Coordinates of N, CA and C in Angstrom, one line a residue:
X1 N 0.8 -1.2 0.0 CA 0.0 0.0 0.0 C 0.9 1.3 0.0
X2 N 1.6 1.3 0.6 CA 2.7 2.6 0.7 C 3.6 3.0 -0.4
X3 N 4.0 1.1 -1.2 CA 4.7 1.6 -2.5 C 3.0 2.0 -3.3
X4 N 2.2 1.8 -3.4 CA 0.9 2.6 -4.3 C 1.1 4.0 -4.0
X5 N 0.9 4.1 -2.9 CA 0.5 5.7 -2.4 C 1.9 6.6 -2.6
X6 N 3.2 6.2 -3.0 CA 4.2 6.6 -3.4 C 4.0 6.7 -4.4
X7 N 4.1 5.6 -5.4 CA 3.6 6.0 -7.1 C 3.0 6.9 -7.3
X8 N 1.2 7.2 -6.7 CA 0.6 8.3 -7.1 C 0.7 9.4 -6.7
X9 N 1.6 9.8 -5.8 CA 2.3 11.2 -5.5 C 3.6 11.2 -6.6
X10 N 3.8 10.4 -6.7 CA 4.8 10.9 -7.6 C 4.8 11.0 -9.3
X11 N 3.3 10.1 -9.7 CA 3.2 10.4 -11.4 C 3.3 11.7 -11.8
X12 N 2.3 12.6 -11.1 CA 2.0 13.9 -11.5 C 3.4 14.9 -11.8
X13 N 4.5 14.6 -11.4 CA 5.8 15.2 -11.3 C 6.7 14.5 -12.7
X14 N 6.1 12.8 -13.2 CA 6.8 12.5 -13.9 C 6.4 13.4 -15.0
X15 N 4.9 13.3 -14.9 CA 3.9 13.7 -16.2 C 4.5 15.2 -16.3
X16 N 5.0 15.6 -15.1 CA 5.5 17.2 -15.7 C 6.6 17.3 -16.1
X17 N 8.0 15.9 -16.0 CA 9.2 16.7 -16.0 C 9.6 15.9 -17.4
X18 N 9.3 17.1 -18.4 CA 9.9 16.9 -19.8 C 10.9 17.2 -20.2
X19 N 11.3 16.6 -21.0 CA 12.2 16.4 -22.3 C 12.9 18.3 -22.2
X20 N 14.1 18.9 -22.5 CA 14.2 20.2 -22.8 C 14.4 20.4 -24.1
X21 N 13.5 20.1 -25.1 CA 14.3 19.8 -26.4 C 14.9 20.7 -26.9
X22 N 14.9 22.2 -26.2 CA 15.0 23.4 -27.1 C 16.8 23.5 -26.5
X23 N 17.1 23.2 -25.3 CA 17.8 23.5 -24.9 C 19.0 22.5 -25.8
X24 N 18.4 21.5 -25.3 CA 19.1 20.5 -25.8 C 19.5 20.3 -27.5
X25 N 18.6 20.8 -28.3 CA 18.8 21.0 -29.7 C 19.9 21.6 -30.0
X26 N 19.4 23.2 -29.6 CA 20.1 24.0 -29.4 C 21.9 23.7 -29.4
X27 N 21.8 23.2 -28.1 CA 23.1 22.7 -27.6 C 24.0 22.0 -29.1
X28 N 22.8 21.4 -29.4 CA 23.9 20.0 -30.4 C 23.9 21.0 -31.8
X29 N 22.8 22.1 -32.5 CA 23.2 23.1 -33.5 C 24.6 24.2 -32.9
X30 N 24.8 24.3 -31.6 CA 26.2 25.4 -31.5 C 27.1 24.4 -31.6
X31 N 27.3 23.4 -31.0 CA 28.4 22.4 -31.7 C 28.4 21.7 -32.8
X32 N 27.7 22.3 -33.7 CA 28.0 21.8 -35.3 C 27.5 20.4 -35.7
X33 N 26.7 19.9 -34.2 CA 25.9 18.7 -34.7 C 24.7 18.4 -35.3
X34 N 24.8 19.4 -36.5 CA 23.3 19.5 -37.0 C 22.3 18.1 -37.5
X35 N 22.9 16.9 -37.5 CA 22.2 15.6 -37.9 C 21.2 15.6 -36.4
X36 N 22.5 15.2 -35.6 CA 21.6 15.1 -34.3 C 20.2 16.4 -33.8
X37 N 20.9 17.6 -33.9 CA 19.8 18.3 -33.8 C 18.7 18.6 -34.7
X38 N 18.8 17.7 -36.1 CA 17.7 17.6 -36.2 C 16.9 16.4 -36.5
X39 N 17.2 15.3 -35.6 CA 16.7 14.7 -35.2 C 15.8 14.4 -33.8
X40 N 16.4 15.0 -33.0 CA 16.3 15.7 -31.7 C 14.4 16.5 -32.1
X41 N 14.8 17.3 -32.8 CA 13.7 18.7 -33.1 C 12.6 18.0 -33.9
X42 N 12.8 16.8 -34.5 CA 12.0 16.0 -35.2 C 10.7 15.0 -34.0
X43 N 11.8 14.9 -33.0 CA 11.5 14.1 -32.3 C 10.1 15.1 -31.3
X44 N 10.8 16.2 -30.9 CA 9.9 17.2 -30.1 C 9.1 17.4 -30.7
X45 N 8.5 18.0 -32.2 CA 7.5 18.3 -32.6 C 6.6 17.3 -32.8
X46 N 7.6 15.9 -32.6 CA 6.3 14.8 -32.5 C 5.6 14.8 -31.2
X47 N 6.4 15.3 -30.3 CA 6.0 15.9 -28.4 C 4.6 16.5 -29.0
X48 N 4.8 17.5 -29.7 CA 4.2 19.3 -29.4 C 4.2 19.9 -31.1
X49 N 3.3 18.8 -31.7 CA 3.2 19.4 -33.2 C 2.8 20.9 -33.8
X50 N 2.3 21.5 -32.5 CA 2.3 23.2 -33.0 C 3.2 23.7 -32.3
X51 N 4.1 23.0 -31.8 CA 5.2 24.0 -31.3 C 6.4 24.9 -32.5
X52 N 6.1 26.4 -33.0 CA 6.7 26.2 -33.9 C 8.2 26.7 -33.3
X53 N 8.6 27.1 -32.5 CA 9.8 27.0 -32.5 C 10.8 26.2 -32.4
X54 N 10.3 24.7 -32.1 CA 10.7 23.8 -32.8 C 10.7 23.2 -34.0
X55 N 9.7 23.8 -34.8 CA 9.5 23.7 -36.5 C 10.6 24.3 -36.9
X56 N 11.1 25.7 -36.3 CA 11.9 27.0 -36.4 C 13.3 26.5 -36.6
X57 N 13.4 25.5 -35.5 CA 15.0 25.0 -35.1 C 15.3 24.4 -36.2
X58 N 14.4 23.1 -36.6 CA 14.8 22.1 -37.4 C 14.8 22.7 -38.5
X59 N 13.8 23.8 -39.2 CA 14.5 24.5 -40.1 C 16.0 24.7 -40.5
X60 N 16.8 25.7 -39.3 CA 17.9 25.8 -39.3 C 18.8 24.8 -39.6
X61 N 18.5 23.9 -38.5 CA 19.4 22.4 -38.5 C 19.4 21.9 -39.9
X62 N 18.1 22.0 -40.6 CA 18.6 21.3 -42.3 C 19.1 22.2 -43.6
X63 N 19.1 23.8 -42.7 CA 19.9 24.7 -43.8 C 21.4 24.6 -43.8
X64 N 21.8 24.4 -42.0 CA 23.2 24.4 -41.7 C 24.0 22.6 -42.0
X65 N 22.7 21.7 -42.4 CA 23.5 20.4 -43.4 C 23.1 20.4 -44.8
X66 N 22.8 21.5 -45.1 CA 23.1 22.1 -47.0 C 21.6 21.2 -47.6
X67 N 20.4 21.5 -46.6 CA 19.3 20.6 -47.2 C 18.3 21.9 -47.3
X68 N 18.7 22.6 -48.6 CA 18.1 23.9 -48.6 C 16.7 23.8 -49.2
X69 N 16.3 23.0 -50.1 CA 14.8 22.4 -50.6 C 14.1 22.5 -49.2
X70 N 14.7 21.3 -48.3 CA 13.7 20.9 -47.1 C 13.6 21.8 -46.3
X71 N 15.0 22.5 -45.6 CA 14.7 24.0 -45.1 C 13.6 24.8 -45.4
X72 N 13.5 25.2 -46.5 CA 12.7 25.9 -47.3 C 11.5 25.8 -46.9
X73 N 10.8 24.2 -47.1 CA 9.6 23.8 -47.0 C 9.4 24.0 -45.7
X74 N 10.3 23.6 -44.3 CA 9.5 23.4 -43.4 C 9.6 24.7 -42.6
X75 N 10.1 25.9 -42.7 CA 10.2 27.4 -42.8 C 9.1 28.1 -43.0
X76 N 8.7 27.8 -44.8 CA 7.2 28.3 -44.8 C 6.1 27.5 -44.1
X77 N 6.5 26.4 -43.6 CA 5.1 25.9 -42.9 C 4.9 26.5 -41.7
X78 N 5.9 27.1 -41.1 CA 6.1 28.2 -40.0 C 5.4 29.8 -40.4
X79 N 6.0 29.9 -41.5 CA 5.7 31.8 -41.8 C 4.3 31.4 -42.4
X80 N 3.4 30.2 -42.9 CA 2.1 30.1 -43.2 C 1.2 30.3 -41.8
X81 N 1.6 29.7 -40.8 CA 1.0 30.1 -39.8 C 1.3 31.2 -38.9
X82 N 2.3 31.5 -38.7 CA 2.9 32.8 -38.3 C 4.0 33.9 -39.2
X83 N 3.3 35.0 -40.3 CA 3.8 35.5 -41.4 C 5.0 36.2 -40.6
X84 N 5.0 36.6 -39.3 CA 6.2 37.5 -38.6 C 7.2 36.7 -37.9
X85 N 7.1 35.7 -38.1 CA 7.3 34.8 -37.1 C 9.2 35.1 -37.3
X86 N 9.8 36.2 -36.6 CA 11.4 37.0 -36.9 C 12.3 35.4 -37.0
X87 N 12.4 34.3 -36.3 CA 13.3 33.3 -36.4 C 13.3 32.8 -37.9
X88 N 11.9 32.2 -38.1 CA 11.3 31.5 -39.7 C 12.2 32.5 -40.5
X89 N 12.0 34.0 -40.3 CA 12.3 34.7 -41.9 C 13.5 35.2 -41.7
X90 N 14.3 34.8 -40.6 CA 16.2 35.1 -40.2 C 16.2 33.9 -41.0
X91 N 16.2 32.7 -40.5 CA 16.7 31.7 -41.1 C 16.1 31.3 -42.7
X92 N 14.9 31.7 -43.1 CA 14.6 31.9 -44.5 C 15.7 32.5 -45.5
X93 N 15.6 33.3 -44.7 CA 17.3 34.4 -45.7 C 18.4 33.6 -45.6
X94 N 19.0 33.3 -44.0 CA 20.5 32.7 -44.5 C 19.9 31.6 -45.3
X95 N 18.9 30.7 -45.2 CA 19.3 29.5 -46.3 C 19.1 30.1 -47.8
X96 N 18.3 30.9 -47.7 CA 18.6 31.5 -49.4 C 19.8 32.4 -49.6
X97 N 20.0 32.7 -48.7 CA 21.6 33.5 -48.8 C 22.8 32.4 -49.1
X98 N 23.2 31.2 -48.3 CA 23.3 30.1 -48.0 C 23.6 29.5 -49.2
X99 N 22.5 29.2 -49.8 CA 22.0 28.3 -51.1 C 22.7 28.9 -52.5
X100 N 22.6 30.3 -52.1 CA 23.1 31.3 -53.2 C 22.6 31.1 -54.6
X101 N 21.2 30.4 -54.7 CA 20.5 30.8 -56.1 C 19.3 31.8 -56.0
X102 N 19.6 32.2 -55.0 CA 18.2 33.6 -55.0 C 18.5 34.4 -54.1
X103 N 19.4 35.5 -54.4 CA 19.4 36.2 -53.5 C 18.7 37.2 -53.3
X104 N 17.7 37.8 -54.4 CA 16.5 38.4 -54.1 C 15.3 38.0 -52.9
X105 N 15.5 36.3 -52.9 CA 14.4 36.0 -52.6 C 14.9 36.0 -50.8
X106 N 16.3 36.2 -50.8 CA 17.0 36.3 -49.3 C 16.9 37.8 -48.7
X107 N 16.7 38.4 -49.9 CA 16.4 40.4 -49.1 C 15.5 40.5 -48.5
X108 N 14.1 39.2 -49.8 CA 12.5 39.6 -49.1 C 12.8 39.0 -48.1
X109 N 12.9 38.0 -46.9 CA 13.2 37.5 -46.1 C 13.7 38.1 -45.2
X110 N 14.8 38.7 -45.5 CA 15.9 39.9 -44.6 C 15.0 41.4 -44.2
X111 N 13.9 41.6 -45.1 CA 14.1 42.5 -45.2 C 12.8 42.7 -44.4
X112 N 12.3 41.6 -44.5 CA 10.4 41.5 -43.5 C 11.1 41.0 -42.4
X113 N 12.0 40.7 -42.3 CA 12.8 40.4 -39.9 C 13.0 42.1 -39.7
X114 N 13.7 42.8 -40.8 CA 14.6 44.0 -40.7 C 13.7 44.7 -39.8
X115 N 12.6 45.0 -39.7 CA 11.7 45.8 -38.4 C 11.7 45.0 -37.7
X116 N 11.6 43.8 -37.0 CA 11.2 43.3 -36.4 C 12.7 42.9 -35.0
X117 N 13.5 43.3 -35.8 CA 15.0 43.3 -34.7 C 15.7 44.6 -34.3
X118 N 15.8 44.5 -33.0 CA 15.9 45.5 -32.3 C 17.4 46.2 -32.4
X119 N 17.7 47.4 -33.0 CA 18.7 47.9 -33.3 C 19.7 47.8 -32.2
X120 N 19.5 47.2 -31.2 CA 20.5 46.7 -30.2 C 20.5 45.2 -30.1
X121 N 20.1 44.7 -30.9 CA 20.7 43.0 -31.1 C 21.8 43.0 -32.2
X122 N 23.0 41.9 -31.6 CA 24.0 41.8 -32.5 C 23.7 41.2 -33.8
X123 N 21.8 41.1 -34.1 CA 21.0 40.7 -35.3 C 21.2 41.7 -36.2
X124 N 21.3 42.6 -35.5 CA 21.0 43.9 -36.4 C 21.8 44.2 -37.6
X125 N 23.4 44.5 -36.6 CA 24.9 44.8 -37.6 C 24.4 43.2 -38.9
X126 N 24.1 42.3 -38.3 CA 24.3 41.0 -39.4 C 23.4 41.2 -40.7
X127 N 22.1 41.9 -40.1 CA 20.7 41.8 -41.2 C 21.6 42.5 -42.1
X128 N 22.0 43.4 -42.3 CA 22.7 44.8 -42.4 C 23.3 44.0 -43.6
X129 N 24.5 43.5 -42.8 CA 25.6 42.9 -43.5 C 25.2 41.8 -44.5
X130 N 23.6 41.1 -44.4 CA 23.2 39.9 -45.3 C 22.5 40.5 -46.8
X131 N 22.0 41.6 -46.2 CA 21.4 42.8 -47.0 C 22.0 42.9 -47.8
X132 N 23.5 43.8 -47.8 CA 24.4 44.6 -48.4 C 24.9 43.7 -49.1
X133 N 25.2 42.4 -48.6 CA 25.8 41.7 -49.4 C 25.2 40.7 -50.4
X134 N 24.1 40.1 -50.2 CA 23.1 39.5 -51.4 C 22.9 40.8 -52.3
X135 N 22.9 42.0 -52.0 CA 22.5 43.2 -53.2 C 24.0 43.2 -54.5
X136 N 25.1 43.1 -53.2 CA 26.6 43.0 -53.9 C 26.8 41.8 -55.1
X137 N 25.8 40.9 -54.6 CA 26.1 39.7 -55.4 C 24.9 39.6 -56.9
X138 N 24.3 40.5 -56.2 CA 23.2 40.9 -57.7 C 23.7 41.6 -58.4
X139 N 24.4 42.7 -58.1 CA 25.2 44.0 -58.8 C 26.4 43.4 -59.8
X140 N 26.8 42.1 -59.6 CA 27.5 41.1 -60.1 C 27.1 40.0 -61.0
X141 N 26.1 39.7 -60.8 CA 25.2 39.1 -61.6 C 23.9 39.4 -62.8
X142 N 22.8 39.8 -61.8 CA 21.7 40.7 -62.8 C 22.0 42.0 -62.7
X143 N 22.3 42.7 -61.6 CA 22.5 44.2 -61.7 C 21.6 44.7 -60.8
X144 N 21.8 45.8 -60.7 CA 20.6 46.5 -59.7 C 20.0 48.1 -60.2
X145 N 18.8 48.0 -59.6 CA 18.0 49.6 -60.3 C 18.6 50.3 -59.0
X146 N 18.2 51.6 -59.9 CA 18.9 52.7 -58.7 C 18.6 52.4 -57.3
X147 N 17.3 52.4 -57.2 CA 16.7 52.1 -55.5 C 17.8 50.9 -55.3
X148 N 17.4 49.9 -55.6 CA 18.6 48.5 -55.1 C 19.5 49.0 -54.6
X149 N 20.4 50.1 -55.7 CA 21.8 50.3 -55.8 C 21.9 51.1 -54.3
X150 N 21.0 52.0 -53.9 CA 20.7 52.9 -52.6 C 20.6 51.7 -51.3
X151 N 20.0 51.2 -51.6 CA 19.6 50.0 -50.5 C 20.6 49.9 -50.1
X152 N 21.5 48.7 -51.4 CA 22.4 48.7 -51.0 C 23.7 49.1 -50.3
X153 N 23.9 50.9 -50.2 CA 24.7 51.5 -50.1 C 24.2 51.9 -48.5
X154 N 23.0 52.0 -48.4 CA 22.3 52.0 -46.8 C 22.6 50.9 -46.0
X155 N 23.2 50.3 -46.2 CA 23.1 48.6 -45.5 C 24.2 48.3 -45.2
X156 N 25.1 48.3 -46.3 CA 26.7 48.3 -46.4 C 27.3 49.4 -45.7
X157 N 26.4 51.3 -45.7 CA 27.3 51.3 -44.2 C 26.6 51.5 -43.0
X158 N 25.6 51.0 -42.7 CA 25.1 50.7 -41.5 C 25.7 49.7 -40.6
X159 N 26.2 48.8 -41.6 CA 27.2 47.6 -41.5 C 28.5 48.2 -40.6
X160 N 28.9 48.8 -41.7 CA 30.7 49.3 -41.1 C 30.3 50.4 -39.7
X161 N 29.0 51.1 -39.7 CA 29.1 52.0 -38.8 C 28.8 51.1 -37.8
X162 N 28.1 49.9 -37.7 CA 28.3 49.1 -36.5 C 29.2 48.1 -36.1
X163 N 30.0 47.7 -36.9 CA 31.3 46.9 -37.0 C 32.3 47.6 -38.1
X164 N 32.6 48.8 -36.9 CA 33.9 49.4 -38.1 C 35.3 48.2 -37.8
X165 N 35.5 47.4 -36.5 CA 36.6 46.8 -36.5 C 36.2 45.9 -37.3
X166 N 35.8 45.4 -37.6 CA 35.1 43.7 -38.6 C 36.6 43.8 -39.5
X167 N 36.8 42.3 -39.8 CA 37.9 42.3 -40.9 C 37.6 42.4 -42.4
X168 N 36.7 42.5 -43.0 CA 36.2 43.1 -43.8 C 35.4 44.8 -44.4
X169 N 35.6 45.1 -42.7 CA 35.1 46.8 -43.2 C 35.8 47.8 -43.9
X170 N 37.1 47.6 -44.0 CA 37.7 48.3 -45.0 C 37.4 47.7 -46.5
X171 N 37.3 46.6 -46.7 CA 36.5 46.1 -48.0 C 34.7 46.6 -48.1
X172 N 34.2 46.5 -47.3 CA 33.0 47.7 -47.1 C 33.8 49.0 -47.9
X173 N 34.1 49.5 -46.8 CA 34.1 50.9 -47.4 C 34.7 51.1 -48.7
X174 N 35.9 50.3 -49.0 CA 36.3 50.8 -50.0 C 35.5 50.7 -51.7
X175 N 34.3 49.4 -51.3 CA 33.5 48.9 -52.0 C 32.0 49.9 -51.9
X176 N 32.0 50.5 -51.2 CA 30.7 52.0 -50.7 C 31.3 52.8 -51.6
X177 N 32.8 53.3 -51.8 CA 33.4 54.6 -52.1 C 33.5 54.1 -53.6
X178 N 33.4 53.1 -54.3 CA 33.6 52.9 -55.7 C 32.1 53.2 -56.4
X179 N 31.3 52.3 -55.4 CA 29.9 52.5 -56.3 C 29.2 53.9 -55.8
X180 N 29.5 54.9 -54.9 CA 29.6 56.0 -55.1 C 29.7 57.1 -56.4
X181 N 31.1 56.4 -56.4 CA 32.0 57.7 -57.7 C 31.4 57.0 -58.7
X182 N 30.9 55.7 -59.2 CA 30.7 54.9 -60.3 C 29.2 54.6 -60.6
X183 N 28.5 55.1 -59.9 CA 27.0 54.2 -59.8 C 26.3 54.6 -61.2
X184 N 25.3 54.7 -61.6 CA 24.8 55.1 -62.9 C 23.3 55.9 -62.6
X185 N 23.2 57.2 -63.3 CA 22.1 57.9 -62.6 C 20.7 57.1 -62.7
X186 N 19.5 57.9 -62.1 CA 18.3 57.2 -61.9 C 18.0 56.9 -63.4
X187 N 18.1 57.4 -64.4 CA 17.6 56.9 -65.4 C 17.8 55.8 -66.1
X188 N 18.9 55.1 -65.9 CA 19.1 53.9 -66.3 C 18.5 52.3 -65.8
X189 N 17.7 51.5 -66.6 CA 17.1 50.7 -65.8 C 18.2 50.0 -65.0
X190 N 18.8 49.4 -65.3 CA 19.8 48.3 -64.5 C 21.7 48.7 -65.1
X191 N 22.4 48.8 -63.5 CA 23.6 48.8 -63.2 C 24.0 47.4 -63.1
X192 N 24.6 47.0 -64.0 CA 26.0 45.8 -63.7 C 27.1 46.0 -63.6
X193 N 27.9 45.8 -62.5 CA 29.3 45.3 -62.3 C 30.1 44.2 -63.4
X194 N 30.9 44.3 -64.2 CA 31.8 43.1 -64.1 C 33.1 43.5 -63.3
X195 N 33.1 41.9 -62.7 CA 33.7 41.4 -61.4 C 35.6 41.9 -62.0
X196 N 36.0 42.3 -61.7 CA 37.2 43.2 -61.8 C 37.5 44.4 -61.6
X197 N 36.4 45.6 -61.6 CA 36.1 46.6 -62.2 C 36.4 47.3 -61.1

């Protein structure tokens, strides 16, 4: 009778003490174990199927093992139910940033978080820097209309003005100060760069 009456004081504490999967995911995505963590994050949403910040993680986990299709898909299954959802559309952009076949489609992404992060998150300098630099890689490829080309030049030095030590801010600037003196006035539909210039 006593081991009963022990048991049922103690289920209710089993029944509460779960799994941390966030923590624990987490843990195994900062040590570069993204298999594991997303298997881990597979496993929780089978816990907690509307949990989307677990939908959120295992996104990441299959951008950061170069499974940019699957990313993709299970990202918008996040932003279909929550369009603001700032993690879904950070991690939407790096995998299309990432993937490097659409870097337009990494600005829209970048650029719907870009309100949404607080100019005092070390998010910010980065949005900046993902910004400036998917526009750099268009300016190289299709080209960019004047507005772009301004975006551009807004982002790239918001960048440097918040990481002037960064080891690339002198390549910022000196890359701000060329398309400056070089850009092409508003009347021209599209500026291209060739890569030497």
């Amino acid at each position: 009778m006593k081991k009963l009456l022990y048991l049922a004081l103690l289920i209710p504490f089993i029944t509460f003490a779960q799994r941390n999967y966030l923590d624990e995911g987490n843990k195994l995505l900062s040590q570069d174990k993204n298999k594991e963590a997303e298997e881990l994050f597979k496993e929780a949403i089978k816990s907690e199927k509307n949990n989307l910040v677990y939908q959120t993680q295992l996104g990441l986990a299959l951008t950061n093992q170069g499974k940019y299709s699957e990313a993709e898909k299970q990202l918008d299954k996040v932003l279909s139910k929550e369009p603001n959802n700032t993690g879904a559309l950070w991690y939407s952009g790096i995998n299309n940033f990432q993937n490097g076949n659409n870097f337009r489609k990494a600005i829209m992404y970048f650029e719907k978080a870009y309100p949404l992060i607080a100019d005092t998150s070390p998010q910010f300098f980065a949005v900046n820097f993902f910004i400036a630099k998917s526009y750099r890689n268009l300016l190289y490829t299709e080209g960019l209309t004047y507005d772009e080309t301004s975006r551009m030049l807004e982002t790239s030095k918001e960048y440097v003005k918040l990481q002037p030590d960064a080891t690339d801010a002198a390549q910022f600037s000196a890359f701000i100060k060329y398309v400056e003196e070089n850009r092409f006035p508003p009347n021209v539909k599209i500026w291209r760069v060739i890569k030497g210039n």
